[in-house]
XYZ file of C-alpha atoms in Angstrom:
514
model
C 102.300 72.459 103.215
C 105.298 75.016 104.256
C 104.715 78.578 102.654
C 108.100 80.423 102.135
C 106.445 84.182 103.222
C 109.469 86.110 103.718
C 111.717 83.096 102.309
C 113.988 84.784 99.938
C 116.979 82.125 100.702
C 116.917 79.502 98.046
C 119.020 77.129 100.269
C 117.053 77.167 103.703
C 114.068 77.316 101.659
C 114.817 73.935 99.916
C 116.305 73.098 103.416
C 113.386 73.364 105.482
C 111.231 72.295 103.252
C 109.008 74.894 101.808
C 107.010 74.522 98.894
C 108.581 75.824 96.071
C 107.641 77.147 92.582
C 110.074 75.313 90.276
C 111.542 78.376 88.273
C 115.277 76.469 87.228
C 114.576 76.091 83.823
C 114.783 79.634 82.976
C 117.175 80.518 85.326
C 119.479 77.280 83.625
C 118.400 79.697 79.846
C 119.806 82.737 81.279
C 122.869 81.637 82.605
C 123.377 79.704 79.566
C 122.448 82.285 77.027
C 123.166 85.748 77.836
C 125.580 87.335 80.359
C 124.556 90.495 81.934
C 120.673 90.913 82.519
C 118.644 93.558 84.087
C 114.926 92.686 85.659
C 112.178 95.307 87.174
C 109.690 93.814 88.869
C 107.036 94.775 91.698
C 108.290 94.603 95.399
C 107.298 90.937 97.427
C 108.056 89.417 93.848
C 110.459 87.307 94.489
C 113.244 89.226 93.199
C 115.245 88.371 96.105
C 114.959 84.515 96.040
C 115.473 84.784 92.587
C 118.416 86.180 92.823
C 119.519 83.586 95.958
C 118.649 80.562 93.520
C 121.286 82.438 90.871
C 123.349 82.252 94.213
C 123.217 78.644 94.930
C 123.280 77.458 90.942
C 126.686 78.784 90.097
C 128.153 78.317 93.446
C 127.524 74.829 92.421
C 125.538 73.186 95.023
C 123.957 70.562 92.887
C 122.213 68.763 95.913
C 119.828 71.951 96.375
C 118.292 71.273 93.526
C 117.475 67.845 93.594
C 114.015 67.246 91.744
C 113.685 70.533 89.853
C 114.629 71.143 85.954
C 117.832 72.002 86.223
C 118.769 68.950 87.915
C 118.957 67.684 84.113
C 119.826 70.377 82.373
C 123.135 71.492 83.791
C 125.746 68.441 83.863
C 128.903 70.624 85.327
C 127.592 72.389 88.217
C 130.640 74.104 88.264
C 131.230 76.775 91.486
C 132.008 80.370 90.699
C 133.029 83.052 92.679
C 129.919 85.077 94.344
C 129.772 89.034 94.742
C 126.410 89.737 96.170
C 125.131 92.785 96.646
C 121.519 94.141 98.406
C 121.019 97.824 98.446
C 117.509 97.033 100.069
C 118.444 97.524 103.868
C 119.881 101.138 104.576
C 117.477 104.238 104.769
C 119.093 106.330 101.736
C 118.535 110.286 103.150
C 122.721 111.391 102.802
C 125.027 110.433 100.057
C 127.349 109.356 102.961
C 124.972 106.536 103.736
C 125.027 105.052 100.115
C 129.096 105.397 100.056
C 129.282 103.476 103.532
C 127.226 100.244 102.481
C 129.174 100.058 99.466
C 132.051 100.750 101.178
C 131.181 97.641 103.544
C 130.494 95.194 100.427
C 133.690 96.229 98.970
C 135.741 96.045 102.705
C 134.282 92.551 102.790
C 135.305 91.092 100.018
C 138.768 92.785 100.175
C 138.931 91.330 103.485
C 138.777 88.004 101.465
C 141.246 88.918 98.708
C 143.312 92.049 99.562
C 143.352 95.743 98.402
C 145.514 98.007 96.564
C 145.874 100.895 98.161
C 146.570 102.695 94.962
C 142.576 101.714 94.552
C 140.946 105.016 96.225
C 137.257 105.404 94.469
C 134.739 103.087 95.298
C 134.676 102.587 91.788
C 138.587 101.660 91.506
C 137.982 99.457 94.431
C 135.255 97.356 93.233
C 137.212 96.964 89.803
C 140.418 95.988 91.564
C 138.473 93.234 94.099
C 136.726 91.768 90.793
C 140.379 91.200 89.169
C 141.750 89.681 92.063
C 139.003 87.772 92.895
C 139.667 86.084 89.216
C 143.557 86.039 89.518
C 143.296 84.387 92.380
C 140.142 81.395 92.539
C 140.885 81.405 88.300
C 137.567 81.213 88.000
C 135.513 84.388 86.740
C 132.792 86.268 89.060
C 129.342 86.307 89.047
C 127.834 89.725 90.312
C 124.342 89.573 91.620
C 122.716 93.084 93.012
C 119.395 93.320 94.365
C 117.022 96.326 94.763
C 119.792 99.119 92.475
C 117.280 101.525 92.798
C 116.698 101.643 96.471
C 118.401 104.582 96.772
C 116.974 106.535 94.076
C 113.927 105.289 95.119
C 113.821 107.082 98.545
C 115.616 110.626 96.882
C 111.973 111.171 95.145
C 111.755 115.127 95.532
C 115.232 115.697 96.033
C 116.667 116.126 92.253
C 120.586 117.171 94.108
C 120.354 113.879 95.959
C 119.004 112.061 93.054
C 121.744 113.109 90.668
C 124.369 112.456 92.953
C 123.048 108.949 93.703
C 122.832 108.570 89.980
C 126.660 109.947 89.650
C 127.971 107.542 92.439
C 126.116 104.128 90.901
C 126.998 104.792 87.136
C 130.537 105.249 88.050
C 130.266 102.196 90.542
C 128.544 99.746 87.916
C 130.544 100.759 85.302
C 133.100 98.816 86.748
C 131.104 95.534 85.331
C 132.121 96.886 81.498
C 135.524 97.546 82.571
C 136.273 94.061 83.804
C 134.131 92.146 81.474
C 137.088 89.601 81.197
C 136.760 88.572 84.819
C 132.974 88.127 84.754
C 130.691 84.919 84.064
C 127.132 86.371 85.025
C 125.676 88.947 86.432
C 122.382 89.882 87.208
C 120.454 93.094 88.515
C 116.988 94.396 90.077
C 115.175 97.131 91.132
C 111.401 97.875 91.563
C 111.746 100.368 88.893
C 113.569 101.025 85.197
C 115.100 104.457 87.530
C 118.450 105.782 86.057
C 118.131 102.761 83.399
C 119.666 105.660 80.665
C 122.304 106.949 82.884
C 122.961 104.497 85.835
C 123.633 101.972 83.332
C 125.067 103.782 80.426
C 128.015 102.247 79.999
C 126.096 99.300 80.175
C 125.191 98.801 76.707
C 125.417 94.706 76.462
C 122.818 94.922 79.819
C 119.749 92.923 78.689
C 116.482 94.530 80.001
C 114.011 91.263 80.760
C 111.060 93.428 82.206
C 109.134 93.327 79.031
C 110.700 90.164 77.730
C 107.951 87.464 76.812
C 110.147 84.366 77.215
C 110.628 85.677 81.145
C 107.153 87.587 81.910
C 106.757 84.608 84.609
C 110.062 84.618 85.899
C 108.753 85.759 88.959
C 104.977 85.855 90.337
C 102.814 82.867 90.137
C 100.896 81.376 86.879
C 97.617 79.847 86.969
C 99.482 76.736 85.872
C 101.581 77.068 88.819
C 98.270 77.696 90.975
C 97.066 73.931 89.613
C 100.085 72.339 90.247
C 101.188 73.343 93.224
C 98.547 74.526 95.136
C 95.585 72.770 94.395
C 94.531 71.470 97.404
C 95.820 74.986 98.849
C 92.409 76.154 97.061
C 90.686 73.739 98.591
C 91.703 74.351 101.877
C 90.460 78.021 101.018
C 86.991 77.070 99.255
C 85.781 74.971 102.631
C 86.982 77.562 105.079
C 84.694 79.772 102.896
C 81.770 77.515 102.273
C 82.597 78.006 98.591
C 82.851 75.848 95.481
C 86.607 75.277 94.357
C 85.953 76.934 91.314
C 84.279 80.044 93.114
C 87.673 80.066 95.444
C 89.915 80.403 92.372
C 87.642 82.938 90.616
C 88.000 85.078 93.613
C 91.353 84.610 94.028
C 91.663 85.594 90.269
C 89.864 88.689 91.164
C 92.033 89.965 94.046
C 95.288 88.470 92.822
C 95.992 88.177 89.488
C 96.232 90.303 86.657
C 99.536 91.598 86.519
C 100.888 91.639 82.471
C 104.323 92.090 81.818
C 104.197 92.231 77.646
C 101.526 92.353 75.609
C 98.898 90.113 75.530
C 100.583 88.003 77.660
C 99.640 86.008 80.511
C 98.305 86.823 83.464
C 100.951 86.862 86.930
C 99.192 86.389 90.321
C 100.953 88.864 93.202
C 103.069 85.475 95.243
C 103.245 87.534 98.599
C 98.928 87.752 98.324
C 98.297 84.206 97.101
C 100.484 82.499 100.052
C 99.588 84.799 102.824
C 95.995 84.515 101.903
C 96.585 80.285 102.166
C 98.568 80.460 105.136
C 95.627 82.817 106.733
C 92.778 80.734 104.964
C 91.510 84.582 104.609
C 91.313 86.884 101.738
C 93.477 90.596 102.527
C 95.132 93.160 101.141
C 98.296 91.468 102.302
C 100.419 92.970 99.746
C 99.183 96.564 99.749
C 99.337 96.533 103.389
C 103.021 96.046 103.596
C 104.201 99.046 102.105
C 102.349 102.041 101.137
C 103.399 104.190 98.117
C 104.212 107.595 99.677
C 106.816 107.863 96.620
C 103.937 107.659 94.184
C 102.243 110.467 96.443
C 105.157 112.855 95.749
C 105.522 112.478 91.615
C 101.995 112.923 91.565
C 102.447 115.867 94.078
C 104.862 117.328 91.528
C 102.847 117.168 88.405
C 99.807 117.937 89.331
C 98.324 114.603 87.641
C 94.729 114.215 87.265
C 93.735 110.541 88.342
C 91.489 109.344 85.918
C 94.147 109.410 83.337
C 95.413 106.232 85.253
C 93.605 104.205 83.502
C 92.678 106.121 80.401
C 96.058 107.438 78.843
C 97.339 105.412 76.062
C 101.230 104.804 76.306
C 103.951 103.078 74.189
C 106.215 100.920 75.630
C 109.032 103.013 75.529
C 107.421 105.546 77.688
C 106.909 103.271 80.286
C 110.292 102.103 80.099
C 111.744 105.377 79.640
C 113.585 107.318 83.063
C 113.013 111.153 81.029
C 109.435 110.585 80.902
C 109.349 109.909 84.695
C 110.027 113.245 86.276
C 106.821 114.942 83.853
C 104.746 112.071 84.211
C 104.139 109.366 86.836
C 102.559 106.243 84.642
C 105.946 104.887 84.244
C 106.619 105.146 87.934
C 103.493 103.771 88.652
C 103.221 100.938 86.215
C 106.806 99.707 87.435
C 106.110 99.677 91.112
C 103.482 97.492 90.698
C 99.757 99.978 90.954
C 99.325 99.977 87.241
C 99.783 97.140 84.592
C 99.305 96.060 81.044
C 95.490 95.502 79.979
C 95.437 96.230 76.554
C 97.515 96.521 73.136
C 97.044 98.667 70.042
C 99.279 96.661 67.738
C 98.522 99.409 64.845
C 100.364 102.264 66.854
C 101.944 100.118 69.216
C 99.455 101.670 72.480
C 99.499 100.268 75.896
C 96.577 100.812 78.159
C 96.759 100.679 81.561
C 94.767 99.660 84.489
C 94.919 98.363 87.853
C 96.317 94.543 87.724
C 93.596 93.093 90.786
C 90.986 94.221 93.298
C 93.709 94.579 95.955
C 95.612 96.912 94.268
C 92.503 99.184 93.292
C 91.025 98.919 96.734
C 94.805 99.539 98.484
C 95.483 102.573 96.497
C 92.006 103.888 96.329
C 92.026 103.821 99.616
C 95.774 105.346 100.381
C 95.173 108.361 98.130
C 91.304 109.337 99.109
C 92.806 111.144 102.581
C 94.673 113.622 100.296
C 91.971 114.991 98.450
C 89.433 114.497 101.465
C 89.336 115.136 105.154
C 89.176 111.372 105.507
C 91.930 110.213 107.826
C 94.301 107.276 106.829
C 92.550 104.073 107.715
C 89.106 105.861 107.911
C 88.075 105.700 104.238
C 85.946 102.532 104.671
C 83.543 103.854 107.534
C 82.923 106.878 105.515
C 81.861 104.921 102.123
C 80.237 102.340 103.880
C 77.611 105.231 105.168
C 77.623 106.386 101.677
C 76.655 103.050 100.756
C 74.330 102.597 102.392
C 72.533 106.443 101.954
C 72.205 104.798 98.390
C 70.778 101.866 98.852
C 68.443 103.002 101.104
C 67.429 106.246 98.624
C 68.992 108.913 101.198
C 70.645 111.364 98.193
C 70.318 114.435 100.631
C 72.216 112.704 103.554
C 74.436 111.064 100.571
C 75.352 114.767 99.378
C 75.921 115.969 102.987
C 78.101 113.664 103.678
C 80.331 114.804 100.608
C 80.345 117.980 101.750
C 81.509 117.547 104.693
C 84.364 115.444 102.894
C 85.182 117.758 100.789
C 85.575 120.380 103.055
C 88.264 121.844 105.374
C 90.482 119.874 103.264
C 94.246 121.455 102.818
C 95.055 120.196 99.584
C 98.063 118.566 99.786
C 98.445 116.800 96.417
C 97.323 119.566 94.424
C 96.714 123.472 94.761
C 94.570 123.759 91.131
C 90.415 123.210 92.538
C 89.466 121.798 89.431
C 91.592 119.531 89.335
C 91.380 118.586 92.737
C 88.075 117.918 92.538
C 87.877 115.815 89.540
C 90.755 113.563 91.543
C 88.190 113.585 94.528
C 85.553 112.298 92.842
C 87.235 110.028 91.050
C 88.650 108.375 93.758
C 85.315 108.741 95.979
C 83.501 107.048 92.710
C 85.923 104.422 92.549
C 85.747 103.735 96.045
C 81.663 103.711 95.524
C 82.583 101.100 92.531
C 83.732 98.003 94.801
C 80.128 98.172 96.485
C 77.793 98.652 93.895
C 77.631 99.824 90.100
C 79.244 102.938 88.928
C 79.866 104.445 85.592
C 81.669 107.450 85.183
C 82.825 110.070 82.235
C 85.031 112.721 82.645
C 85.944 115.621 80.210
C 86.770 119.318 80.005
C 85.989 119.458 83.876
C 82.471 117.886 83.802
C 81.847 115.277 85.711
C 78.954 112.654 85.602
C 78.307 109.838 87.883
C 75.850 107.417 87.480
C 75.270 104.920 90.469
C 73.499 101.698 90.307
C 72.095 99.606 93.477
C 69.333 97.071 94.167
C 66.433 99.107 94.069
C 67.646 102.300 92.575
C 69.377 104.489 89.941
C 71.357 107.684 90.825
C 72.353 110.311 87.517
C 74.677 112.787 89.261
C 75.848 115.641 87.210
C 78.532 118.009 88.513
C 78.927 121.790 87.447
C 81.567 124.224 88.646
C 81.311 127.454 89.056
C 77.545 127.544 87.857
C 74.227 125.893 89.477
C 72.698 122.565 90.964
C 69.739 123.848 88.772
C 71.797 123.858 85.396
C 73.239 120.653 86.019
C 69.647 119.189 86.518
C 68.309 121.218 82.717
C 71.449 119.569 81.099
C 70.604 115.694 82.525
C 66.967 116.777 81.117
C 68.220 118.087 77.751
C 70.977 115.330 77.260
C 68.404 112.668 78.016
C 70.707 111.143 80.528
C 67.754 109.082 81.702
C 66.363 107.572 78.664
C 68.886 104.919 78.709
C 66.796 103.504 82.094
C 63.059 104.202 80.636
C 62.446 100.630 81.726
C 64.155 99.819 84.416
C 61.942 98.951 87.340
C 64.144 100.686 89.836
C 63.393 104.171 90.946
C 65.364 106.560 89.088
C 67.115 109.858 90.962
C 68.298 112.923 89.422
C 71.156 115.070 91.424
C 72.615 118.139 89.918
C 75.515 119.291 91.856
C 77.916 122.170 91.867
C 81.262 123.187 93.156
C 82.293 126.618 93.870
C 86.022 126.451 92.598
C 86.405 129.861 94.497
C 85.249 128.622 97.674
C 87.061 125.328 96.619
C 84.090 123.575 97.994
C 80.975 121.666 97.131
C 78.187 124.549 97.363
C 74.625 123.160 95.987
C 72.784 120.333 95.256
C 68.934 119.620 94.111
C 67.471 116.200 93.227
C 64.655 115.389 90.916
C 63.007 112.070 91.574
């Protein structure tokens, strides 16, 4: 079996003869149905070959799609004019930069069917090429554009850039309105909902399919899908593992899936993860690993965010689709690029909770953030927890707690300045870390911290003070009868109190009670 990583040609997919994940049907509904669509979606999606099939459909090449759904559905296959348009390529740091690559779409196609030199904007331009691109095939256009938000994307940080991105693109799609007339279909992504308000303003017909139920699989890879098209892909995977075929697909479940586009809907495994891992016959953090979320870094730089509200704030679902919530808080943000998805719904109040969609995405951005709220270097996070690890297991809590102070310290805070709020993101990231190895429950509020660890042959109750004493913290696991809940567990039980000087902005005491 052919994989199509990095495939995001419908036509020398089908070509060459990759394996493909028979999508048709919808895209026959949406041409069919609606007119101008809008979809966000996580990056290595498939946006891009979604937007290629759109590509080959309407320019009528019937043979391509011998054997899928729309073979029967669609008895015209008539061609219409293309306009195609990927913003993914350029590195967006000038305004210049943005003008010139739509400058070169638009010099293209006018190449193709003249200009008006009357036409000066790029907006004027890109209206005129649409008309005579009508006038003269007398067919209407369809308008595909992949990755809008690029730009915007990259301008995190820099509101004057951001603006005049947004300024340039509303005035440039806009043009899609104005010529309406001249225009069969047209269809537009982006990793994120960014400038959704005022991008696409004057786009008020523009159907948002992000959160749309009849779509939520549009791209990404069902469990269905798994079954019928890569069954023996699993298989492949189990005996390279010495594992069961059902123990393969519970795994890959665990790393893979999860992503939820509406509520209580079904679950959408990551594509770029699930084929790489076949193609390897290994498990990886294969999408994680091909682009890391320095963006992310910067809103949370900004606000000041405190982690565990990741995946305790309850949201409704037009706060995560909405672009003013985005520059005070970074759940939308997140959500949208793919680190955070839907795990639960409130239909009472309409709440959304959040969480991370699969065990790569946890690990990857665990991992990512941990060197800026430690002295861990990038790439070094797994040597340091795997001692921690294994201080626990073995019953080491002073080594354990030496070890996090050296972590903790000579650290320049580069997320956040506040050192009570950095170190509630430290140790929630350091306890999340500890999570993927063995047990960990954790509570949070008004600055206290508790940590309770779990291994084979012991229990660890870790409470954390700041600004007062190792010896408080150990009276208040005493009086709170912390350890009551393990009277009769056979495993040795290990009391740590803790305590962080937030003037020193470091972890200054410790004592343990066995």
């Amino acid at each position: 079996m052919k994989y199509p990583i990095g495939i995001q040609n419908f036509e020398s997919l089908r070509l060459d003869g990759y394996v493909y994940v028979d999508k048709t049907a919808l895209v026959y509904k949406l041409v069919n149905e609606g007119r101008y669509y809008f979809l966000s979606r996580p990056r290595r999606f498939g946006k891009s070959l979604l937007l290629s099939t759109f590509e080959a459909y309407l320019s009528g090449k019937r043979d391509m799609f011998k054997g899928l759904a729309i073979e029967s559905l669609e008895k015209d296959w008539t061609s219409y004019p293309i306009m195609h348009l990927d913003l993914n390529t350029d590195r967006y740091n000038a305004v210049s930069v943005l003008n010139d690559r739509l400058n070169l779409f638009l010099s293209h196609w006018e190449r193709d069917y003249g200009r008006d030199l009357n036409e000066v904007t790029l907006s004027q331009r890109f209206e005129g090429v649409i008309q005579r691109i009508y006038d003269k095939t007398g067919r209407r256009v369809v308008i595909l554009v992949d990755e809008y938000d690029k730009p915007l994307l990259q301008a995190i940080g820099n509101d004057a850039l951001q603006d005049e991105y947004r300024g340039i693109l509303k005035s440039f799609y806009g043009a899609l309105k104005s010529k309406d007339a001249c225009i069969k279909f047209a269809f537009l992504t982006g990793v994120t909902k960014f400038g959704k308000v005022s991008v696409f303003s004057d786009l008020n017909n523009l159907i948002d399919l992000s959160m749309n139920r009849q779509y939520q699989s549009i791209c990404g890879i069902t469990e269905k899908e798994i079954h019928q098209y890569f069954d023996s892909s699993v298989q492949e995977l189990a005996d390279s593992y010495g594992l069961s075929y059902e123990e393969t697909l519970a795994r890959l479940k665990t790393d893979y899936d999860g992503y939820h586009f509406v509520k209580n809907g079904i679950g959408v495994y990551n594509p770029f993860s699930l084929l790489n891992t076949f193609v390897n016959s290994e498990f990886g953090r294969y999408w994680f690993e091909t682009g890391t979320p320095s963006y992310l870094v910067e809103v949370m730089k900004q606000d000041n965010y405190p982690l565990p509200d990741l995946t305790q704030e309850q949201v409704t679902g037009d706060f995560l689709n909405s672009i003013d919530s985005m520059s005070k808080n970074p759940l939308p943000l997140i959500y949208q690029s793919g680190y955070l998805t839907i795990k639960d719904y409130d239909p009472e109040f309409g709440f959304y909770t959040l969480g991370f969609p699969n065990k790569e995405v946890e690990e990857g951005f665990t991992d990512y953030l941990l060197p800026f709220y430690t002295n861990i270097k990038q790439g070094e996070s797994a040597f340091f927890i795997g001692n921690f690890v294994r201080d626990l297991r073995l019953g080491h809590v002073d080594d354990f707690m030496r070890r996090m102070q050296t972590m903790l310290s000579d650290t320049d805070y580069k997320v956040v300045g506040d050192s009570e709020l950095y170190f509630q993101n430290a140790f929630y990231l350091i306890s999340r870390m500890l999570g993927f190895y063995t047990e960990v429950e954790r509570e949070t509020s008004n600055g206290r911290m508790d940590m309770t660890v779990k291994t084979k042959d012991y229990i660890y109750i870790f409470e954390f003070k700041l600004d007062g004493s190792a010896e408080e913290a150990l009276r208040q696991i005493e009086e709170k009868g912390y350890a009551k809940p393990f009277s009769l567990d056979p495993r040795t039980l290990i009391k740590v109190g803790v305590n962080f000087s937030l003037k020193k902005r470091c972890l200054e005491t410790w004592k343990v009670l066995r």
